[in-house]
Short mmCIF file of C-alpha atoms in Angstrom, two decimals:
data_model
loop_
_atom_site.label_atom_id
_atom_site.label_comp_id
_atom_site.label_asym_id
_atom_site.label_seq_id
_atom_site.Cartn_x
_atom_site.Cartn_y
_atom_site.Cartn_z
CA MET V 3 176.05 74.27 -0.01
CA ASP V 4 177.50 76.15 2.50
CA TYR V 5 176.81 78.98 5.08
CA SER V 6 176.86 81.51 2.70
CA GLU V 7 174.19 79.92 0.70
CA LEU V 8 171.53 78.85 3.93
CA ALA V 9 170.14 81.78 4.44
CA ASP V 10 168.35 81.82 1.01
CA TRP V 11 167.68 78.79 0.77
CA GLN V 12 165.55 78.71 3.75
CA LYS V 13 163.67 82.65 1.94
CA ARG V 14 162.89 80.20 -0.07
CA ALA V 15 162.03 77.60 1.72
CA ALA V 16 160.00 79.15 3.77
CA ASP V 17 158.20 80.85 -0.08
CA TRP V 18 157.05 77.66 -0.36
CA ALA V 19 155.84 76.51 3.54
CA ARG V 20 153.62 79.21 2.76
CA ASP V 21 151.79 78.13 -0.46
CA TYR V 22 151.75 74.67 0.98
CA HIS V 23 149.70 75.92 3.74
CA ALA V 24 147.63 78.38 1.71
CA GLY V 25 147.02 75.90 -0.55
CA LEU V 26 146.47 72.57 1.18
CA ARG V 27 142.43 73.01 0.42
CA ASP V 28 142.61 72.37 -3.19
CA ARG V 29 145.42 69.47 -2.26
CA PRO V 30 143.36 66.02 -1.76
CA VAL V 31 144.15 65.06 1.92
CA ARG V 32 145.73 61.67 1.26
CA PRO V 33 147.15 60.92 -2.39
CA ASP V 34 146.45 58.36 -4.85
CA ILE V 35 148.94 55.97 -5.17
CA ALA V 36 150.37 53.03 -4.97
CA PRO V 37 152.28 50.98 -2.34
CA GLY V 38 156.14 51.79 -5.02
CA ASP V 39 154.78 54.05 -7.32
CA PHE V 40 156.40 57.30 -5.78
CA LEU V 41 160.22 54.55 -5.38
CA ALA V 42 159.68 54.58 -8.71
CA ARG V 43 159.96 58.49 -9.78
CA ILE V 44 163.54 58.66 -7.78
CA GLU V 45 164.93 55.39 -7.49
CA ALA V 46 168.45 56.11 -9.17
CA PRO V 47 171.98 54.78 -7.66
CA VAL V 48 173.60 56.66 -4.70
CA PRO V 49 175.09 60.29 -6.47
CA GLU V 50 178.62 60.29 -6.35
CA ALA V 51 178.82 63.96 -7.55
CA PRO V 52 177.11 66.25 -5.80
CA GLU V 53 174.38 67.76 -7.07
CA PRO V 54 172.85 71.53 -7.00
CA ILE V 55 171.00 72.26 -4.71
CA GLU V 56 168.48 73.87 -7.22
CA ALA V 57 167.54 71.03 -8.52
CA ILE V 58 167.39 69.20 -5.49
CA PHE V 59 165.28 71.38 -4.06
CA ASP V 60 162.98 71.66 -7.70
CA ASP V 61 162.85 67.30 -7.52
CA PHE V 62 161.57 68.08 -3.75
CA THR V 63 158.72 70.59 -4.99
CA ARG V 64 157.24 67.74 -8.40
CA LEU V 65 157.60 65.30 -6.19
CA VAL V 66 157.22 64.80 -2.82
CA PRO V 67 154.07 67.08 -2.65
CA ASP V 68 151.58 65.12 -4.13
CA ALA V 69 152.92 61.84 -2.25
CA MET V 70 151.81 62.31 1.13
CA THR V 71 149.60 62.67 3.32
CA HIS V 72 148.90 65.62 4.79
CA TRP V 73 149.43 65.71 7.93
CA GLN V 74 148.31 69.87 8.19
CA HIS V 75 145.72 69.48 6.22
CA PRO V 76 142.27 71.41 7.51
CA ARG V 77 139.96 67.97 6.55
CA PHE V 78 142.35 64.80 7.68
CA PHE V 79 139.50 63.70 10.87
CA ALA V 80 142.01 60.79 10.56
CA TYR V 81 143.97 58.94 14.12
CA PHE V 82 144.51 62.32 15.42
CA PRO V 83 145.73 65.15 14.54
CA ALA V 84 149.36 66.23 14.71
CA ASN V 85 149.40 69.70 14.88
CA ALA V 86 151.98 72.21 13.99
CA ALA V 87 150.75 75.67 14.62
CA PRO V 88 152.87 77.99 12.76
CA ALA V 89 154.89 79.31 16.38
CA SER V 90 156.21 76.04 16.60
CA MET V 91 156.87 75.72 13.39
CA LEU V 92 159.45 78.35 13.13
CA ALA V 93 161.24 77.40 17.00
CA GLU V 94 162.24 73.79 14.63
CA GLN V 95 163.91 75.68 12.16
CA LEU V 96 165.85 77.47 14.84
CA ALA V 97 166.11 74.69 17.03
CA ASN V 98 167.43 72.87 13.95
CA ALA V 99 169.96 76.33 13.44
CA MET V 100 171.44 74.78 16.25
CA SER V 101 171.31 71.01 16.42
CA ALA V 102 172.08 71.12 19.54
CA GLN V 103 172.37 67.56 21.25
CA ALA V 104 170.18 68.29 24.48
CA MET V 105 171.61 64.61 26.69
CA LEU V 106 173.13 66.59 29.17
CA TRP V 107 172.99 70.07 30.61
CA GLN V 108 176.46 70.98 30.00
CA THR V 109 175.57 70.07 25.78
CA ALA V 110 172.20 72.69 25.82
CA PRO V 111 172.23 74.37 29.32
CA ALA V 112 169.45 76.59 27.65
CA ALA V 113 167.63 73.92 26.67
CA ASN V 114 167.63 71.56 29.93
CA GLU V 115 166.27 74.21 31.46
CA MET V 116 164.00 75.60 29.52
CA GLU V 117 162.87 71.94 29.40
CA ASP V 118 161.51 73.00 33.43
CA LEU V 119 160.00 75.25 32.60
CA VAL V 120 157.69 75.05 30.45
CA ILE V 121 156.63 71.36 31.58
CA ARG V 122 155.81 73.56 35.14
CA TRP V 123 153.52 75.95 32.45
CA LEU V 124 151.51 72.59 31.55
CA ARG V 125 151.36 70.60 34.85
CA ASP V 126 149.51 74.12 35.50
CA ALA V 127 148.02 74.63 33.18
CA LEU V 128 146.23 70.99 33.41
CA GLY V 129 145.36 71.90 36.56
CA LEU V 130 147.92 69.33 38.09
CA PRO V 131 149.26 69.40 41.92
CA ALA V 132 152.44 71.23 42.54
CA ASP V 133 154.81 67.91 43.37
CA PHE V 134 154.28 66.56 39.37
CA THR V 135 157.57 66.89 37.48
CA GLY V 136 158.56 66.02 34.57
CA THR V 137 160.42 65.73 30.87
CA ILE V 138 159.05 65.34 27.24
CA HIS V 139 160.01 63.05 25.83
CA ASP V 140 159.82 62.09 21.40
CA SER V 141 156.46 60.15 21.75
CA ALA V 142 153.48 58.58 24.18
CA THR V 143 155.28 55.19 23.09
CA THR V 144 158.50 55.77 25.30
CA ALA V 145 156.89 57.18 27.93
CA THR V 146 154.36 53.66 28.83
CA PHE V 147 157.73 51.99 28.02
CA SER V 148 159.43 54.23 30.34
CA ALA V 149 156.75 54.10 33.25
CA VAL V 150 155.94 49.82 32.29
CA THR V 151 160.41 49.55 32.93
CA THR V 152 160.05 51.21 36.12
CA MET V 153 157.55 49.12 37.36
CA ARG V 154 159.05 45.84 36.66
CA GLU V 155 162.22 48.43 38.75
CA LEU V 156 159.77 48.78 41.35
CA ALA V 157 158.59 44.95 42.09
CA LEU V 158 162.03 43.92 41.52
CA SER V 159 163.17 46.17 43.66
CA HIS V 160 165.73 47.26 41.45
CA GLN V 161 167.34 43.77 40.18
CA GLY V 162 166.14 43.64 37.07
CA ILE V 163 168.40 46.77 35.10
CA THR V 164 171.42 43.98 37.13
CA LYS V 165 170.40 40.74 37.01
CA GLY V 166 167.53 39.88 34.36
CA LEU V 167 164.06 38.40 34.43
CA SER V 168 165.43 34.69 34.82
CA GLY V 169 164.45 33.00 37.39
CA ALA V 170 162.45 36.48 39.17
CA PRO V 171 158.18 36.39 40.15
CA ARG V 172 156.37 36.22 36.84
CA LEU V 173 155.17 39.82 36.92
CA ARG V 174 151.77 41.13 36.04
CA ILE V 175 150.16 45.09 34.42
CA TYR V 176 147.08 45.32 34.22
CA ALA V 177 145.19 47.86 31.02
CA SER V 178 141.66 48.45 30.24
CA ALA V 179 141.59 46.66 26.70
CA GLN V 180 140.50 50.10 24.93
CA THR V 181 144.39 51.35 25.80
CA HIS V 182 147.22 51.62 22.75
CA SER V 183 148.67 49.95 21.50
CA SER V 184 151.43 51.40 22.66
CA VAL V 185 150.95 49.56 26.20
CA ASP V 186 151.30 46.10 24.66
CA LYS V 187 154.86 47.27 22.66
CA ALA V 188 156.19 48.53 25.97
CA VAL V 189 155.19 45.24 27.71
CA ARG V 190 156.81 42.90 25.02
CA LEU V 191 159.50 44.46 24.73
CA SER V 192 160.67 45.22 28.96
CA GLY V 193 159.91 41.55 29.27
CA ILE V 194 157.77 41.37 31.15
CA GLY V 195 155.54 39.74 28.02
CA GLN V 196 153.02 40.40 26.06
CA ASP V 197 150.85 37.56 27.85
CA ASN V 198 151.57 38.78 30.96
CA LEU V 199 149.57 42.29 29.92
CA VAL V 200 146.06 41.77 31.42
CA LYS V 201 143.28 43.60 29.29
CA VAL V 202 140.45 43.79 32.12
CA PRO V 203 137.52 44.32 30.70
CA THR V 204 135.10 48.25 30.49
CA ILE V 205 132.02 48.52 32.70
CA PRO V 206 128.84 47.63 29.89
CA ASP V 207 127.18 50.16 29.17
CA HIS V 208 128.90 52.92 31.02
CA PRO V 209 129.50 56.21 29.00
CA THR V 210 132.89 56.70 28.68
CA TRP V 211 134.01 52.34 28.38
CA SER V 212 135.46 52.51 31.91
CA MET V 213 138.12 50.14 33.35
CA ASP V 214 135.88 48.05 35.83
CA ALA V 215 137.44 49.00 38.97
CA ASP V 216 136.51 45.84 40.44
CA ALA V 217 137.06 42.98 38.50
CA LEU V 218 140.77 44.89 38.29
CA GLU V 219 140.60 43.71 42.26
CA ALA V 220 139.59 40.67 41.65
CA MET V 221 142.07 40.69 38.67
CA ILE V 222 145.02 40.83 41.33
CA ARG V 223 143.66 38.91 43.59
CA ALA V 224 144.21 35.78 41.91
CA ASP V 225 147.00 36.41 39.72
CA ILE V 226 148.29 37.55 43.49
CA GLN V 227 147.06 33.89 44.48
CA ALA V 228 148.68 32.15 41.35
CA GLY V 229 151.67 33.06 42.25
CA MET V 230 152.57 35.92 40.19
CA LYS V 231 153.34 39.50 40.87
CA PRO V 232 151.21 42.53 39.65
CA ALA V 233 153.16 44.66 39.02
CA GLY V 234 151.53 47.90 37.75
CA VAL V 235 148.83 49.77 35.91
CA VAL V 236 147.97 51.29 32.93
CA LEU V 237 144.90 53.77 32.40
CA CYS V 238 143.81 55.22 29.59
CA VAL V 239 142.32 58.18 28.81
CA GLY V 240 140.64 59.39 25.26
CA GLY V 241 141.37 55.91 24.32
CA THR V 242 142.46 55.74 20.41
CA SER V 243 139.73 54.01 18.97
CA ILE V 244 136.72 55.09 20.86
CA GLY V 245 137.87 58.36 23.36
CA ALA V 246 137.76 55.70 26.04
CA CYS V 247 138.17 56.95 28.86
CA ASP V 248 138.81 55.06 32.55
CA ASP V 249 137.08 55.90 36.40
CA ILE V 250 140.75 57.47 37.12
CA GLY V 251 139.63 57.60 40.76
CA ALA V 252 138.24 54.51 41.34
CA CYS V 253 141.10 53.18 39.91
CA ILE V 254 143.41 53.91 40.99
CA LYS V 255 142.67 53.40 44.31
CA VAL V 256 142.48 50.18 43.95
CA ALA V 257 145.85 49.74 42.13
CA HIS V 258 147.05 51.74 45.32
CA SER V 259 145.15 49.82 47.47
CA HIS V 260 148.02 46.63 46.77
CA GLY V 261 151.61 48.62 46.52
CA LEU V 262 150.88 49.86 42.28
CA THR V 263 152.20 52.33 40.01
CA VAL V 264 149.96 53.10 37.98
CA HIS V 265 150.78 54.98 34.37
CA VAL V 266 147.59 57.48 32.82
CA ASP V 267 148.07 57.55 28.56
CA ALA V 268 145.65 60.29 28.34
CA ALA V 269 147.91 61.48 24.62
CA TRP V 270 145.72 62.54 22.38
CA ALA V 271 142.81 63.75 25.08
CA GLY V 272 145.29 65.49 28.06
CA SER V 273 145.68 68.59 25.66
CA ALA V 274 141.96 69.71 26.28
CA MET V 275 142.14 69.86 30.22
CA ILE V 276 143.68 73.06 29.18
CA CYS V 277 140.11 73.40 29.26
CA GLU V 278 138.66 72.51 33.65
CA GLU V 279 135.12 71.68 31.88
CA PHE V 280 136.19 68.46 30.13
CA ARG V 281 138.68 67.21 33.67
CA ALA V 282 135.79 65.53 34.56
CA LEU V 283 136.81 63.47 32.25
CA TRP V 284 139.84 62.24 34.46
CA ALA V 285 139.03 62.74 38.06
CA GLY V 286 141.21 61.46 40.08
CA ILE V 287 143.94 62.71 38.36
CA GLU V 288 146.39 64.09 41.28
CA ALA V 289 146.48 60.36 42.48
CA ALA V 290 147.91 58.84 39.34
CA ASP V 291 152.08 58.13 39.50
CA SER V 292 152.60 58.93 36.04
CA ILE V 293 150.76 60.29 33.12
CA VAL V 294 151.96 61.33 29.17
CA PHE V 295 149.93 64.12 26.62
CA ASN V 296 151.59 64.43 23.71
CA PRO V 297 151.00 68.58 23.02
CA HIS V 298 152.05 67.68 19.35
CA LYS V 299 148.54 66.02 18.72
CA TRP V 300 145.78 68.07 19.57
CA LEU V 301 147.83 71.34 21.20
CA GLY V 302 149.57 72.86 18.67
CA ALA V 303 153.02 71.60 19.36
CA GLN V 304 154.94 70.10 15.82
CA PHE V 305 155.85 65.85 15.90
CA ASP V 306 157.44 64.98 17.82
CA CYS V 307 156.53 66.51 21.77
CA ALA V 308 155.42 63.45 23.89
CA VAL V 309 154.82 65.28 27.68
CA GLN V 310 155.18 62.90 30.88
CA PHE V 311 154.63 63.90 34.37
CA LEU V 312 155.78 62.09 37.40
CA ARG V 313 154.66 62.25 41.01
CA ASP V 314 158.25 60.85 42.07
CA PRO V 315 160.79 60.67 39.27
CA ALA V 316 163.61 58.31 41.98
CA PRO V 317 161.81 55.48 40.19
CA GLN V 318 162.60 56.38 36.76
CA ILE V 319 165.63 57.20 37.34
CA GLY V 320 166.35 54.27 39.49
CA ALA V 321 164.93 52.07 36.06
CA MET V 322 165.98 54.26 32.44
CA GLY V 323 169.12 56.53 34.14
CA LEU V 324 172.82 55.28 33.22
CA ARG V 325 175.42 58.05 34.51
CA PRO V 326 178.97 56.18 33.42
CA GLU V 327 182.04 58.89 33.89
CA TYR V 328 182.51 60.28 30.61
CA LEU V 329 178.54 61.74 31.50
CA LYS V 330 179.62 63.14 34.09
CA THR V 331 179.45 67.27 34.62
CA GLN V 332 182.00 67.71 36.57
CA GLY V 333 181.03 69.82 40.27
CA GLY V 334 176.87 69.58 39.04
CA ASP V 335 176.23 66.66 40.58
CA GLU V 336 172.93 67.51 41.61
CA VAL V 337 172.36 68.43 38.14
CA VAL V 338 168.88 67.04 35.91
CA ASN V 339 170.14 65.06 32.86
CA TYR V 340 166.61 64.30 31.62
CA ASN V 341 167.98 61.95 29.42
CA GLU V 342 168.08 59.62 32.32
CA TRP V 343 165.11 59.77 32.61
CA THR V 344 164.47 57.79 29.10
CA LEU V 345 164.87 55.61 27.20
CA PRO V 346 167.14 58.02 24.61
CA LEU V 347 171.10 59.30 25.29
CA GLY V 348 169.86 61.83 22.63
CA ARG V 349 167.65 64.50 22.69
CA ARG V 350 166.73 67.26 21.10
CA PHE V 351 165.49 70.63 22.62
CA ARG V 352 161.81 70.36 21.88
CA ALA V 353 161.27 72.55 24.86
CA LEU V 354 161.86 75.23 22.71
CA LYS V 355 158.64 74.16 20.57
CA LEU V 356 156.73 74.56 23.74
CA TRP V 357 158.42 77.66 25.02
CA PHE V 358 157.20 79.41 21.69
CA LEU V 359 153.60 78.07 21.28
CA LEU V 360 152.89 78.60 24.97
CA ARG V 361 153.64 82.25 24.41
CA SER V 362 152.48 82.83 20.84
CA GLU V 363 148.94 81.50 21.12
CA GLY V 364 148.42 81.46 25.53
CA LEU V 365 146.55 79.79 27.26
CA SER V 366 143.23 81.64 26.08
CA GLY V 367 143.39 80.92 22.71
CA LEU V 368 144.78 77.28 22.65
CA ARG V 369 141.23 75.91 25.02
CA THR V 370 138.58 78.25 22.42
CA ARG V 371 140.66 75.69 19.90
CA ILE V 372 140.05 73.10 21.89
CA ARG V 373 136.73 74.19 23.02
CA ASN V 374 135.27 74.45 18.69
CA HIS V 375 136.45 71.49 17.82
CA VAL V 376 134.67 69.53 20.71
CA ALA V 377 131.04 71.35 19.62
CA TRP V 378 132.09 70.73 16.16
CA ALA V 379 132.33 67.50 16.11
CA ASN V 380 128.17 67.39 17.85
CA ASP V 381 127.27 68.83 14.74
CA ALA V 382 128.85 66.39 12.69
CA ALA V 383 127.40 63.89 14.87
CA ARG V 384 124.38 65.17 14.83
CA ALA V 385 123.49 65.80 11.12
CA ILE V 386 125.79 62.39 10.72
CA ALA V 387 122.61 60.17 12.55
CA ALA V 388 120.23 62.14 10.81
CA LEU V 389 121.34 61.45 7.22
CA PRO V 390 119.05 57.70 5.64
CA GLY V 391 120.42 54.59 7.03
CA PHE V 392 123.30 55.74 9.07
CA ALA V 393 123.99 55.46 12.73
CA ILE V 394 126.60 56.33 15.59
CA THR V 395 128.38 53.99 17.10
CA THR V 396 129.46 55.40 19.93
CA PRO V 397 128.99 59.32 20.33
CA PRO V 398 131.34 61.95 21.12
CA ILE V 399 133.83 61.33 23.88
CA LEU V 400 135.01 65.27 23.39
CA SER V 401 135.95 65.86 19.37
CA LEU V 402 136.19 61.42 18.04
CA PHE V 403 132.91 59.29 17.93
CA THR V 404 132.46 56.47 15.04
CA PHE V 405 129.75 56.01 12.96
CA ARG V 406 128.37 53.20 10.70
CA PHE V 407 126.88 52.51 7.32
CA LYS V 408 124.35 49.64 7.57
CA ASP V 409 126.48 46.73 7.69
CA ASP V 410 130.27 45.64 7.57
CA GLU V 411 130.79 45.73 4.13
CA ALA V 412 128.04 48.47 2.71
CA THR V 413 130.21 51.02 5.89
CA ALA V 414 134.84 49.52 4.46
CA THR V 415 133.55 50.52 1.09
CA LEU V 416 131.97 53.91 1.92
CA LEU V 417 135.08 54.16 4.06
CA ASP V 418 136.85 53.45 0.61
CA ARG V 419 134.65 55.46 -1.40
CA VAL V 420 135.56 59.26 0.81
CA ASN V 421 139.10 58.15 0.99
CA ARG V 422 139.99 58.44 -3.03
CA ASP V 423 138.18 61.20 -3.78
CA GLY V 424 140.89 63.00 -0.92
CA ARG V 425 138.63 66.07 -0.32
CA ILE V 426 138.07 64.95 3.36
CA TYR V 427 140.52 61.99 4.90
CA LEU V 428 139.06 59.05 7.21
CA THR V 429 139.92 55.62 9.49
CA GLN V 430 138.48 52.70 11.00
CA THR V 431 138.40 50.89 14.18
CA SER V 432 137.14 48.13 15.77
CA HIS V 433 133.76 48.01 17.87
CA GLN V 434 132.06 45.62 19.71
CA GLY V 435 132.21 43.46 16.89
CA GLN V 436 131.68 45.75 14.32
CA PHE V 437 133.98 47.56 11.61
CA VAL V 438 133.40 51.42 12.01
CA ILE V 439 134.70 55.19 11.13
CA ARG V 440 136.42 57.02 13.22
CA VAL V 441 136.18 60.61 13.30
CA THR V 442 138.70 63.29 14.52
CA VAL V 443 138.22 66.60 15.06
CA GLY V 444 141.75 69.05 15.62
CA GLN V 445 143.05 69.86 13.32
CA PHE V 446 145.38 73.75 14.00
CA ALA V 447 143.93 75.08 10.80
CA CYS V 448 139.93 73.66 10.51
CA THR V 449 137.24 75.18 10.15
CA ARG V 450 132.94 74.38 10.84
CA ASP V 451 133.29 74.41 7.64
CA ASP V 452 135.71 72.02 7.72
CA VAL V 453 134.03 70.09 9.76
CA MET V 454 130.71 69.67 7.96
CA MET V 455 131.94 68.93 5.08
CA ILE V 456 132.05 65.04 6.40
CA PRO V 457 127.61 64.66 6.68
CA THR V 458 128.30 66.29 3.30
CA ILE V 459 130.74 63.42 1.60
CA LEU V 460 128.91 61.18 3.33
CA SER V 461 125.68 61.68 2.05
CA GLU V 462 127.49 62.06 -1.81
CA MET V 463 129.63 58.92 -1.82
CA SER V 464 126.51 56.45 -0.16
CA GLN V 465 125.23 56.90 -3.06
CA GLY V 466 123.70 53.96 -4.36
CA LEU V 467 125.43 51.22 -1.72
#
């Protein structure tokens, strides 16, 4: 295949994509296959001779879609959404065609400067102060790793990156028990160590299961007295399990009173902050040092796209940056090179899909979608609560809620039935020692009818249990 053939095949791929999205409601959300089934269908020796692209494309259409979980399905209510608005998909096609390696300003000037613009657009859309800047990562995991590594270096006066951690004070990171496992991974890989991640209890009966700021204060003081060195605090807004939101203002006040940097993980819920009425969930956010949210979760940007806002990027650049001679820009010592803000040197042109998305949908269109999702989630929760044997275990926080049916065994059996049925897709979590089912409404193309299929199918599938 050469460039002269590419246009025709891109048109064919576009036609396939159109038909794929038009027919998603007719597909099961998750394939009913066993591990290894798909590999058995494609197993073959590495190709020695070239094959016709038509044969490869036909094998794709025949084999791959039926073995995929369809993340763009309008009745995908599992995990968190990974949205892809049409404008975002178009932008990715254009970015892929250019195939730029946007590691430096000089390797992709437009990508670099567009990133600056869309970060400012998003900062203003979320109501953050004008002194925040930021960058685009692949995922919140990378952003959180960068933030935790920065906490480490600030605590060690930037000696960790040169001398290592041997002989250094025992560092401590504090996070709510509701934070995502990416915080655990960041603490492990930064060399701080899992045993030094202090999980702060939440406040009993708190409406959003916030970290207990008084407990945070007590734990920091106890660690200092024991000769350990507190390094930073990670808070959450919209935790993955049940949507927990820490009391951001109160917890930051405690952290800053001890000189600790604060990173806020708002990977999912951050998108909702384009709607002013939801900003009470992160009241006090203007005092944070670092914030991450994923436009690829609920804003419509195609995966991968995580935005980290930083009040002062200098400490993170000091922790993550490296500029050997071959990566310098002649006569451009003051040029911003975003690879120095993160882990990978290589960077994709992620700003393009945000530029297309925000212009094509407008904040008004995106706000309408998010408000609808929140309203429909509340409607579904009320309908499920009215079903015999069902109970809402955590009420909706934005568009996420959990429920159970009778007991743990019945709930697990019900979940398996629902997902094998294929019309909707749900996943589980554990809350207060109980096995519960999560519902997250947020698919870009879903309707209220799609959402209200959840109680209908639950009622059907629970019969006889």
